[in-house]
Amino acid sequence: MLGSIGLLLIAAVSVLVYFFPADSLLGPTGNDRGSLGSTILTVAVIAAIADQLRKGRRWAWWVAVAYGTLHVVLTLITLGVAIGVDYETTGAVTVGTALLWAGEVALLYGGRGAFRVPARRKITDGALSGADPGTAVRALLTDRCESDGLVPCLFSTTATVADQAGELGWRSVQIAEDTIVDLAQLEFKGKAWQDIRSAINKASKEGIEFRMVHLAEEPFAVLAQVRAISEEWVGEKGLPEMGFALGGVEDALDPAVRVGLAIDAGGSVHGVTSWLPVYAPGGEIRGWTLDVMRRRPDGFRPVVKFLIASVCQTFKEEGAEIVSLSGAPLARSAGADGTEPIDRLLEGLGAAMEPYYGFRSLHAFKAKLPPRHEPVFLCYRDEADLPRIGIALTKAYLPEASAKDLMALSASTH
């Protein structure tokens, strides 16, 4: 980062000298500032190399050191030959730039151990070229962030992982809260479950039936209704459907995913939820976590409560330990600490995205249930990594969002 900033400083000085010539400590700069074309070319080349230095590229280090050294050496030779000659109005820019390059070369040479990232090349063998995603992910985690100049972060981790990362010098910030229902003691009794019992009773009176299915095996009529409900839901948000940690109908078609449907006697689908398996060590499924949750706007009003209650009952009967209602991104319980700048930034983003995706409304709905809450964290090495992490997460969550969409979202944060 320092090497990149040093190069950008040299580029900035070149621009200032060209457009604002003046008398400097080394003399006037007006006569040897070069042409506009040479200034633009210098700035463009320096900017390109600076970006690669920021990524730790080995070739960029060699280019910067070689060019800087050459510049300093040529300047010294020129000065040596011209000793005793009255420069009058020439030499200030040449000498001044040489001094900046000398400092840059010294910085790069002193930090040469940081520039070990080779030029990107196509991977033709090894774990990353295979078809097994799990193997590829493990290979990436263990071997490639440092050697490829990537910025690592741990996204959506538990408090235990955040504590372990803290012991390694990493920082962490809470980004969500996971809502967990322990199924072993689950009984829909007491005041806390009154809304759930009312939803179940009302569904029974109105002929709404719960079905646990694999969506890909359902008839075309059911699948078409599910798609229509989801598309209508997305259309109301003003932004494309989110991805990454949030799923859609296509993800719900995976055979490993269970889907809960609320269907009336006429075959109309009123709501849908999909559930991803939660694995215990050894590969056994110990629970399920909510992914897709959609309801028909003109359908059975308490359908979500009915679906969640029915799903919990079904999974409990199957012997599952927990059901996670998933984390509401950028939402936290009242009273959660938010004093750090990154916390305030996340609060602002959460408020901005609320009209589009209802993260906090989702969190408020879950708060009506009596489960337990567990914080979810983002772990990162240093604040300098946060801009690149933010860009990566934005691209992951909204891969189909246009520049206009993102500008609209950005404007709503101010």
CSV table of C-alpha atoms in Angstrom, one decimal:
chain,number,residue,atom,x,y,z
A,1,MET,CA,0.0,0.0,0.0
A,2,LEU,CA,2.8,2.4,0.8
A,3,GLY,CA,4.6,1.6,-2.4
A,4,SER,CA,1.4,2.3,-4.4
A,5,ILE,CA,0.8,5.6,-2.6
A,6,GLY,CA,4.4,6.7,-3.3
A,7,LEU,CA,4.0,6.1,-7.0
A,8,LEU,CA,0.7,8.0,-7.0
A,9,LEU,CA,2.4,10.9,-5.2
A,10,ILE,CA,5.0,11.1,-8.0
A,11,ALA,CA,2.2,11.1,-10.6
A,12,ALA,CA,0.4,13.9,-8.7
A,13,VAL,CA,3.6,16.0,-8.5
A,14,SER,CA,4.1,15.6,-12.3
A,15,VAL,CA,0.5,16.9,-12.9
A,16,LEU,CA,1.0,19.8,-10.4
A,17,VAL,CA,4.3,20.8,-12.0
A,18,TYR,CA,2.9,20.9,-15.5
A,19,PHE,CA,-0.3,22.9,-14.7
A,20,PHE,CA,1.1,25.1,-12.0
A,21,PRO,CA,4.8,26.0,-12.8
A,22,ALA,CA,6.5,28.1,-10.1
A,23,ASP,CA,9.8,28.8,-8.4
A,24,SER,CA,10.7,25.9,-6.1
A,25,LEU,CA,13.6,25.3,-3.7
A,26,LEU,CA,15.5,23.7,-6.6
A,27,GLY,CA,14.7,26.5,-9.0
A,28,PRO,CA,12.0,27.4,-11.5
A,29,THR,CA,9.9,24.6,-13.0
A,30,GLY,CA,8.4,26.2,-16.0
A,31,ASN,CA,11.1,25.3,-18.6
A,32,ASP,CA,11.7,21.6,-18.1
A,33,ARG,CA,8.2,20.4,-17.1
A,34,GLY,CA,7.8,18.4,-20.3
A,35,SER,CA,4.9,18.2,-22.7
A,36,LEU,CA,1.2,17.5,-21.9
A,37,GLY,CA,1.4,14.2,-23.8
A,38,SER,CA,4.4,13.0,-21.8
A,39,THR,CA,2.7,14.0,-18.6
A,40,ILE,CA,-0.4,12.1,-19.4
A,41,LEU,CA,1.6,9.0,-20.5
A,42,THR,CA,3.7,9.2,-17.3
A,43,VAL,CA,0.6,9.4,-15.1
A,44,ALA,CA,-1.2,6.5,-16.9
A,45,VAL,CA,1.8,4.2,-16.7
A,46,ILE,CA,2.4,5.1,-13.0
A,47,ALA,CA,-1.3,4.5,-12.2
A,48,ALA,CA,-1.3,1.1,-13.8
A,49,ILE,CA,1.9,0.0,-12.0
A,50,ALA,CA,0.7,1.5,-8.7
A,51,ASP,CA,-2.4,-0.7,-8.8
A,52,GLN,CA,-0.4,-3.8,-9.4
A,53,LEU,CA,2.0,-2.8,-6.5
A,54,ARG,CA,-1.0,-2.6,-4.3
A,55,LYS,CA,-1.8,-6.2,-5.2
A,56,GLY,CA,1.8,-7.3,-4.4
A,57,ARG,CA,2.7,-8.2,-8.0
A,58,ARG,CA,6.4,-9.2,-8.4
A,59,TRP,CA,6.6,-7.8,-12.0
A,60,ALA,CA,5.3,-4.4,-10.9
A,61,TRP,CA,8.0,-4.3,-8.2
A,62,TRP,CA,10.7,-5.0,-10.7
A,63,VAL,CA,9.4,-2.4,-13.2
A,64,ALA,CA,9.1,0.3,-10.5
A,65,VAL,CA,12.5,-0.4,-9.0
A,66,ALA,CA,14.2,-0.6,-12.4
A,67,TYR,CA,12.6,2.6,-13.7
A,68,GLY,CA,13.2,4.5,-10.5
A,69,THR,CA,16.8,3.4,-10.3
A,70,LEU,CA,17.4,4.3,-14.0
A,71,HIS,CA,15.8,7.7,-13.4
A,72,VAL,CA,18.1,8.4,-10.4
A,73,VAL,CA,21.2,7.2,-12.1
A,74,LEU,CA,20.6,9.2,-15.3
A,75,THR,CA,20.0,12.3,-13.2
A,76,LEU,CA,23.2,11.8,-11.3
A,77,ILE,CA,25.2,11.3,-14.5
A,78,THR,CA,23.6,14.5,-16.0
A,79,LEU,CA,24.5,16.5,-12.9
A,80,GLY,CA,28.0,15.1,-12.8
A,81,VAL,CA,28.6,16.1,-16.5
A,82,ALA,CA,27.1,19.5,-16.0
A,83,ILE,CA,28.9,20.5,-12.8
A,84,GLY,CA,30.1,24.1,-13.2
A,85,VAL,CA,27.5,24.9,-15.8
A,86,ASP,CA,24.9,27.6,-14.9
A,87,TYR,CA,21.5,26.0,-15.2
A,88,GLU,CA,19.7,29.2,-14.5
A,89,THR,CA,16.1,28.0,-15.2
A,90,THR,CA,16.6,24.3,-15.9
A,91,GLY,CA,17.0,21.2,-13.7
A,92,ALA,CA,14.5,21.8,-10.9
A,93,VAL,CA,12.0,19.2,-12.1
A,94,THR,CA,14.6,16.6,-13.1
A,95,VAL,CA,16.3,16.8,-9.7
A,96,GLY,CA,13.1,17.0,-7.7
A,97,THR,CA,11.6,14.0,-9.5
A,98,ALA,CA,14.8,12.1,-9.0
A,99,LEU,CA,14.6,12.7,-5.2
A,100,LEU,CA,11.1,11.4,-5.2
A,101,TRP,CA,12.1,8.3,-7.1
A,102,ALA,CA,15.0,7.7,-4.8
A,103,GLY,CA,12.7,7.6,-1.9
A,104,GLU,CA,10.3,5.3,-3.7
A,105,VAL,CA,13.1,2.9,-4.7
A,106,ALA,CA,14.4,2.8,-1.1
A,107,LEU,CA,10.8,2.1,0.2
A,108,LEU,CA,10.3,-0.7,-2.4
A,109,TYR,CA,13.6,-2.3,-1.7
A,110,GLY,CA,13.1,-2.2,2.0
A,111,GLY,CA,9.7,-3.9,1.6
A,112,ARG,CA,10.7,-6.3,-1.1
A,113,GLY,CA,9.5,-9.3,0.8
A,114,ALA,CA,5.9,-8.1,0.4
A,115,PHE,CA,6.0,-8.3,-3.4
A,116,ARG,CA,5.9,-12.1,-4.1
A,117,VAL,CA,2.7,-12.4,-6.1
A,118,PRO,CA,3.3,-13.9,-9.5
A,119,ALA,CA,1.4,-12.8,-12.6
A,120,ARG,CA,-1.9,-14.5,-12.9
A,121,ARG,CA,-1.9,-17.7,-15.0
A,122,LYS,CA,-4.4,-20.2,-16.1
A,123,ILE,CA,-4.7,-23.1,-13.7
A,124,THR,CA,-4.4,-26.4,-15.6
A,125,ASP,CA,-3.9,-28.9,-12.8
A,126,GLY,CA,-4.4,-29.3,-9.1
A,127,ALA,CA,-7.5,-29.0,-6.9
A,128,LEU,CA,-8.8,-25.8,-8.5
A,129,SER,CA,-9.1,-27.4,-11.9
A,130,GLY,CA,-11.3,-30.2,-10.7
A,131,ALA,CA,-15.0,-30.5,-10.5
A,132,ASP,CA,-15.2,-30.9,-6.7
A,133,PRO,CA,-16.1,-27.4,-5.2
A,134,GLY,CA,-15.3,-28.5,-1.6
A,135,THR,CA,-11.8,-29.5,-2.6
A,136,ALA,CA,-11.3,-26.2,-4.5
A,137,VAL,CA,-12.5,-24.1,-1.6
A,138,ARG,CA,-10.2,-25.9,0.9
A,139,ALA,CA,-7.3,-25.4,-1.5
A,140,LEU,CA,-8.1,-21.7,-1.7
A,141,LEU,CA,-8.3,-21.2,2.0
A,142,THR,CA,-5.1,-23.0,2.7
A,143,ASP,CA,-2.8,-22.0,-0.2
A,144,ARG,CA,-3.7,-19.1,-2.3
A,145,CYS,CA,-4.8,-15.8,-0.6
A,146,GLU,CA,-1.2,-14.8,0.3
A,147,SER,CA,0.5,-16.0,-2.9
A,148,ASP,CA,-2.2,-14.4,-5.2
A,149,GLY,CA,-2.4,-11.1,-3.4
A,150,LEU,CA,-6.0,-11.6,-2.4
A,151,VAL,CA,-7.6,-9.9,0.7
A,152,PRO,CA,-8.9,-12.6,3.0
A,153,CYS,CA,-11.9,-12.2,5.3
A,154,LEU,CA,-14.1,-14.5,7.2
A,155,PHE,CA,-17.8,-13.7,6.5
A,156,SER,CA,-20.7,-14.7,8.6
A,157,THR,CA,-18.8,-16.5,11.4
A,158,THR,CA,-19.7,-17.4,14.9
A,159,ALA,CA,-18.5,-15.6,18.0
A,160,THR,CA,-16.0,-18.5,18.6
A,161,VAL,CA,-14.4,-18.0,15.2
A,162,ALA,CA,-14.3,-14.3,15.8
A,163,ASP,CA,-12.5,-14.8,19.1
A,164,GLN,CA,-10.0,-17.1,17.5
A,165,ALA,CA,-9.4,-14.6,14.7
A,166,GLY,CA,-8.9,-11.9,17.4
A,167,GLU,CA,-6.1,-14.0,18.9
A,168,LEU,CA,-4.3,-13.8,15.6
A,169,GLY,CA,-4.6,-10.0,15.5
A,170,TRP,CA,-7.6,-9.8,13.3
A,171,ARG,CA,-10.6,-7.4,13.9
A,172,SER,CA,-14.3,-8.3,13.8
A,173,VAL,CA,-17.6,-6.6,13.5
A,174,GLN,CA,-21.1,-7.9,14.1
A,175,ILE,CA,-23.0,-8.0,10.8
A,176,ALA,CA,-26.2,-9.9,11.7
A,177,GLU,CA,-27.9,-12.1,14.2
A,178,ASP,CA,-28.8,-15.7,13.7
A,179,THR,CA,-32.1,-16.8,15.1
A,180,ILE,CA,-32.1,-20.4,16.4
A,181,VAL,CA,-35.0,-22.6,17.6
A,182,ASP,CA,-33.9,-25.6,19.7
A,183,LEU,CA,-36.3,-28.3,18.6
A,184,ALA,CA,-35.9,-30.8,21.5
A,185,GLN,CA,-37.9,-28.6,24.0
A,186,LEU,CA,-40.1,-27.0,21.3
A,187,GLU,CA,-43.8,-26.8,22.3
A,188,PHE,CA,-46.2,-24.2,21.1
A,189,LYS,CA,-47.4,-23.3,24.5
A,190,GLY,CA,-47.6,-20.1,26.5
A,191,LYS,CA,-48.1,-16.5,25.6
A,192,ALA,CA,-45.0,-16.3,23.5
A,193,TRP,CA,-46.4,-18.7,21.0
A,194,GLN,CA,-49.9,-17.2,20.8
A,195,ASP,CA,-49.5,-15.8,17.3
A,196,ILE,CA,-48.2,-19.1,16.0
A,197,ARG,CA,-51.1,-21.1,17.5
A,198,SER,CA,-53.5,-18.6,16.0
A,199,ALA,CA,-51.9,-19.0,12.5
A,200,ILE,CA,-52.1,-22.8,12.7
A,201,ASN,CA,-55.8,-22.7,13.8
A,202,LYS,CA,-56.7,-20.2,11.1
A,203,ALA,CA,-55.0,-22.2,8.4
A,204,SER,CA,-56.9,-25.3,9.5
A,205,LYS,CA,-60.3,-23.4,9.3
A,206,GLU,CA,-59.4,-22.0,5.8
A,207,GLY,CA,-58.3,-25.3,4.4
A,208,ILE,CA,-54.6,-24.4,4.1
A,209,GLU,CA,-52.4,-27.5,4.1
A,210,PHE,CA,-48.7,-27.8,4.8
A,211,ARG,CA,-46.5,-30.0,2.6
A,212,MET,CA,-42.7,-30.7,2.9
A,213,VAL,CA,-41.4,-31.5,-0.5
A,214,HIS,CA,-38.4,-31.5,-2.9
A,215,LEU,CA,-39.4,-28.7,-5.2
A,216,ALA,CA,-37.8,-30.2,-8.3
A,217,GLU,CA,-40.2,-33.2,-7.9
A,218,GLU,CA,-43.4,-31.1,-7.8
A,219,PRO,CA,-45.8,-30.7,-10.7
A,220,PHE,CA,-45.3,-27.9,-13.2
A,221,ALA,CA,-48.4,-26.0,-11.8
A,222,VAL,CA,-46.8,-25.8,-8.3
A,223,LEU,CA,-43.4,-24.8,-9.6
A,224,ALA,CA,-44.9,-22.2,-11.8
A,225,GLN,CA,-46.8,-20.6,-8.9
A,226,VAL,CA,-43.6,-20.6,-6.8
A,227,ARG,CA,-41.7,-18.8,-9.5
A,228,ALA,CA,-44.5,-16.3,-10.0
A,229,ILE,CA,-44.6,-15.5,-6.2
A,230,SER,CA,-40.9,-15.1,-6.1
A,231,GLU,CA,-40.8,-12.8,-9.2
A,232,GLU,CA,-43.5,-10.6,-7.8
A,233,TRP,CA,-41.7,-10.3,-4.5
A,234,VAL,CA,-38.4,-9.4,-6.3
A,235,GLY,CA,-40.2,-6.9,-8.5
A,236,GLU,CA,-41.5,-4.9,-5.5
A,237,LYS,CA,-37.9,-4.4,-4.2
A,238,GLY,CA,-36.5,-2.1,-6.9
A,239,LEU,CA,-33.2,-4.0,-7.1
A,240,PRO,CA,-32.3,-7.4,-8.5
A,241,GLU,CA,-32.7,-10.5,-6.3
A,242,MET,CA,-29.8,-10.9,-3.9
A,243,GLY,CA,-27.5,-13.8,-4.1
A,244,PHE,CA,-24.5,-15.1,-2.1
A,245,ALA,CA,-25.8,-15.7,1.4
A,246,LEU,CA,-29.4,-15.4,0.3
A,247,GLY,CA,-31.0,-17.9,-2.1
A,248,GLY,CA,-33.7,-17.9,-4.7
A,249,VAL,CA,-36.0,-20.4,-6.5
A,250,GLU,CA,-33.2,-21.9,-8.5
A,251,ASP,CA,-31.3,-22.8,-5.3
A,252,ALA,CA,-34.5,-24.3,-3.8
A,253,LEU,CA,-34.5,-26.8,-6.7
A,254,ASP,CA,-31.4,-28.5,-5.4
A,255,PRO,CA,-32.2,-32.0,-4.3
A,256,ALA,CA,-30.5,-31.4,-0.9
A,257,VAL,CA,-32.9,-28.6,-0.1
A,258,ARG,CA,-36.2,-29.2,1.6
A,259,VAL,CA,-39.1,-26.9,0.7
A,260,GLY,CA,-42.2,-26.2,2.8
A,261,LEU,CA,-45.4,-25.2,0.9
A,262,ALA,CA,-48.7,-23.8,2.1
A,263,ILE,CA,-51.4,-24.9,-0.4
A,264,ASP,CA,-55.2,-24.5,-0.2
A,265,ALA,CA,-57.8,-27.0,-1.3
A,266,GLY,CA,-57.9,-25.6,-4.8
A,267,GLY,CA,-54.2,-26.1,-5.4
A,268,SER,CA,-53.1,-22.5,-5.0
A,269,VAL,CA,-49.7,-21.9,-3.3
A,270,HIS,CA,-49.9,-19.2,-0.6
A,271,GLY,CA,-46.3,-19.3,0.6
A,272,VAL,CA,-43.0,-21.1,0.3
A,273,THR,CA,-39.9,-21.6,2.5
A,274,SER,CA,-36.8,-23.5,1.6
A,275,TRP,CA,-34.4,-25.0,4.1
A,276,LEU,CA,-30.7,-25.9,3.8
A,277,PRO,CA,-29.1,-28.7,5.8
A,278,VAL,CA,-26.9,-27.9,8.8
A,279,TYR,CA,-24.2,-30.6,9.1
A,280,ALA,CA,-22.6,-32.0,12.2
A,281,PRO,CA,-19.0,-33.3,12.2
A,282,GLY,CA,-19.0,-36.5,10.2
A,283,GLY,CA,-21.6,-35.3,7.7
A,284,GLU,CA,-24.8,-36.1,9.6
A,285,ILE,CA,-27.6,-33.5,9.3
A,286,ARG,CA,-28.3,-32.0,12.7
A,287,GLY,CA,-30.6,-29.2,11.6
A,288,TRP,CA,-32.0,-26.9,8.9
A,289,THR,CA,-31.6,-23.2,8.1
A,290,LEU,CA,-34.1,-21.0,6.4
A,291,ASP,CA,-33.1,-19.7,2.9
A,292,VAL,CA,-36.0,-18.7,0.7
A,293,MET,CA,-39.1,-17.2,2.3
A,294,ARG,CA,-41.9,-15.9,0.0
A,295,ARG,CA,-45.6,-15.3,0.4
A,296,ARG,CA,-48.4,-14.5,-2.1
A,297,PRO,CA,-49.4,-10.8,-1.4
A,298,ASP,CA,-53.1,-11.6,-1.8
A,299,GLY,CA,-53.0,-15.0,-0.1
A,300,PHE,CA,-53.4,-16.3,3.5
A,301,ARG,CA,-52.0,-13.5,5.6
A,302,PRO,CA,-50.3,-15.4,8.5
A,303,VAL,CA,-48.8,-17.9,6.0
A,304,VAL,CA,-45.2,-17.3,7.1
A,305,LYS,CA,-45.9,-18.1,10.8
A,306,PHE,CA,-47.9,-21.1,9.7
A,307,LEU,CA,-45.1,-22.4,7.5
A,308,ILE,CA,-42.3,-21.9,10.1
A,309,ALA,CA,-44.4,-23.6,12.8
A,310,SER,CA,-45.2,-26.5,10.5
A,311,VAL,CA,-41.6,-26.8,9.4
A,312,CYS,CA,-40.4,-26.9,13.0
A,313,GLN,CA,-42.9,-29.6,13.9
A,314,THR,CA,-41.8,-31.7,10.9
A,315,PHE,CA,-38.1,-31.4,11.6
A,316,LYS,CA,-38.6,-32.1,15.3
A,317,GLU,CA,-40.4,-35.3,14.4
A,318,GLU,CA,-37.6,-36.3,12.1
A,319,GLY,CA,-35.1,-35.9,15.0
A,320,ALA,CA,-33.4,-32.7,14.0
A,321,GLU,CA,-31.8,-30.7,16.8
A,322,ILE,CA,-32.2,-27.1,15.6
A,323,VAL,CA,-33.8,-24.9,13.1
A,324,SER,CA,-32.1,-21.6,12.2
A,325,LEU,CA,-34.3,-18.8,10.9
A,326,SER,CA,-31.0,-17.4,9.4
A,327,GLY,CA,-29.3,-14.1,10.1
A,328,ALA,CA,-31.0,-10.9,9.1
A,329,PRO,CA,-28.1,-9.1,7.4
A,330,LEU,CA,-27.1,-5.6,8.7
A,331,ALA,CA,-29.6,-6.0,11.5
A,332,ARG,CA,-28.9,-6.3,15.2
A,333,SER,CA,-30.9,-6.3,18.5
A,334,ALA,CA,-31.6,-3.1,20.2
A,335,GLY,CA,-28.8,-2.2,22.6
A,336,ALA,CA,-26.0,-3.8,20.5
A,337,ASP,CA,-22.8,-1.8,20.6
A,338,GLY,CA,-22.4,0.3,17.5
A,339,THR,CA,-19.7,2.8,18.4
A,340,GLU,CA,-17.0,2.0,15.9
A,341,PRO,CA,-17.0,3.7,12.5
A,342,ILE,CA,-17.5,0.4,10.7
A,343,ASP,CA,-20.5,-0.3,12.9
A,344,ARG,CA,-22.0,3.1,12.0
A,345,LEU,CA,-21.4,2.4,8.3
A,346,LEU,CA,-23.2,-0.9,8.6
A,347,GLU,CA,-26.1,0.8,10.4
A,348,GLY,CA,-26.4,3.3,7.6
A,349,LEU,CA,-26.3,0.6,4.9
A,350,GLY,CA,-28.9,-1.4,6.8
A,351,ALA,CA,-31.2,1.6,6.9
A,352,ALA,CA,-30.6,2.3,3.2
A,353,MET,CA,-31.4,-1.2,2.1
A,354,GLU,CA,-34.4,-1.7,4.3
A,355,PRO,CA,-36.9,-0.3,1.8
A,356,TYR,CA,-35.5,-2.7,-0.9
A,357,TYR,CA,-35.1,-5.9,1.0
A,358,GLY,CA,-36.7,-5.5,4.5
A,359,PHE,CA,-33.7,-6.9,6.4
A,360,ARG,CA,-34.8,-5.2,9.6
A,361,SER,CA,-38.4,-6.0,9.1
A,362,LEU,CA,-37.4,-9.6,8.8
A,363,HIS,CA,-35.4,-9.3,12.0
A,364,ALA,CA,-38.4,-7.7,13.8
A,365,PHE,CA,-40.6,-10.6,12.6
A,366,LYS,CA,-38.2,-13.1,14.0
A,367,ALA,CA,-38.0,-11.2,17.3
A,368,LYS,CA,-41.7,-12.0,17.8
A,369,LEU,CA,-40.8,-15.6,18.2
A,370,PRO,CA,-39.1,-16.9,21.3
A,371,PRO,CA,-35.9,-18.4,19.9
A,372,ARG,CA,-32.3,-17.6,21.0
A,373,HIS,CA,-30.1,-15.2,19.1
A,374,GLU,CA,-26.4,-15.7,18.2
A,375,PRO,CA,-24.3,-12.9,16.7
A,376,VAL,CA,-22.8,-13.3,13.3
A,377,PHE,CA,-19.4,-11.6,12.5
A,378,LEU,CA,-17.2,-10.4,9.7
A,379,CYS,CA,-13.5,-10.9,10.5
A,380,TYR,CA,-10.8,-9.0,8.7
A,381,ARG,CA,-7.1,-8.2,9.0
A,382,ASP,CA,-7.1,-4.4,9.0
A,383,GLU,CA,-9.3,-1.4,8.2
A,384,ALA,CA,-7.4,-1.0,5.0
A,385,ASP,CA,-9.0,-4.2,3.7
A,386,LEU,CA,-12.5,-3.0,4.2
A,387,PRO,CA,-13.0,-1.1,0.9
A,388,ARG,CA,-12.0,-4.2,-1.2
A,389,ILE,CA,-14.1,-6.4,1.1
A,390,GLY,CA,-17.1,-4.1,0.6
A,391,ILE,CA,-16.8,-4.2,-3.1
A,392,ALA,CA,-16.5,-8.0,-3.2
A,393,LEU,CA,-19.5,-8.5,-1.0
A,394,THR,CA,-21.5,-6.0,-3.1
A,395,LYS,CA,-20.7,-7.9,-6.2
A,396,ALA,CA,-21.4,-11.2,-4.5
A,397,TYR,CA,-24.8,-10.1,-3.1
A,398,LEU,CA,-25.9,-8.1,-6.2
A,399,PRO,CA,-24.1,-9.7,-9.2
A,400,GLU,CA,-26.8,-8.5,-11.6
A,401,ALA,CA,-27.2,-5.0,-10.2
A,402,SER,CA,-26.5,-2.2,-12.7
A,403,ALA,CA,-24.4,0.9,-12.0
A,404,LYS,CA,-27.7,2.9,-11.9
A,405,ASP,CA,-29.1,0.5,-9.3
A,406,LEU,CA,-26.0,0.9,-7.1
A,407,MET,CA,-26.0,4.7,-7.5
A,408,ALA,CA,-29.6,4.8,-6.4
A,409,LEU,CA,-28.8,2.7,-3.3
A,410,SER,CA,-25.7,4.9,-2.6
A,411,ALA,CA,-27.8,8.1,-2.8
A,412,SER,CA,-30.3,6.7,-0.3
A,413,THR,CA,-27.5,6.3,2.3
A,414,HIS,CA,-27.0,10.1,2.5
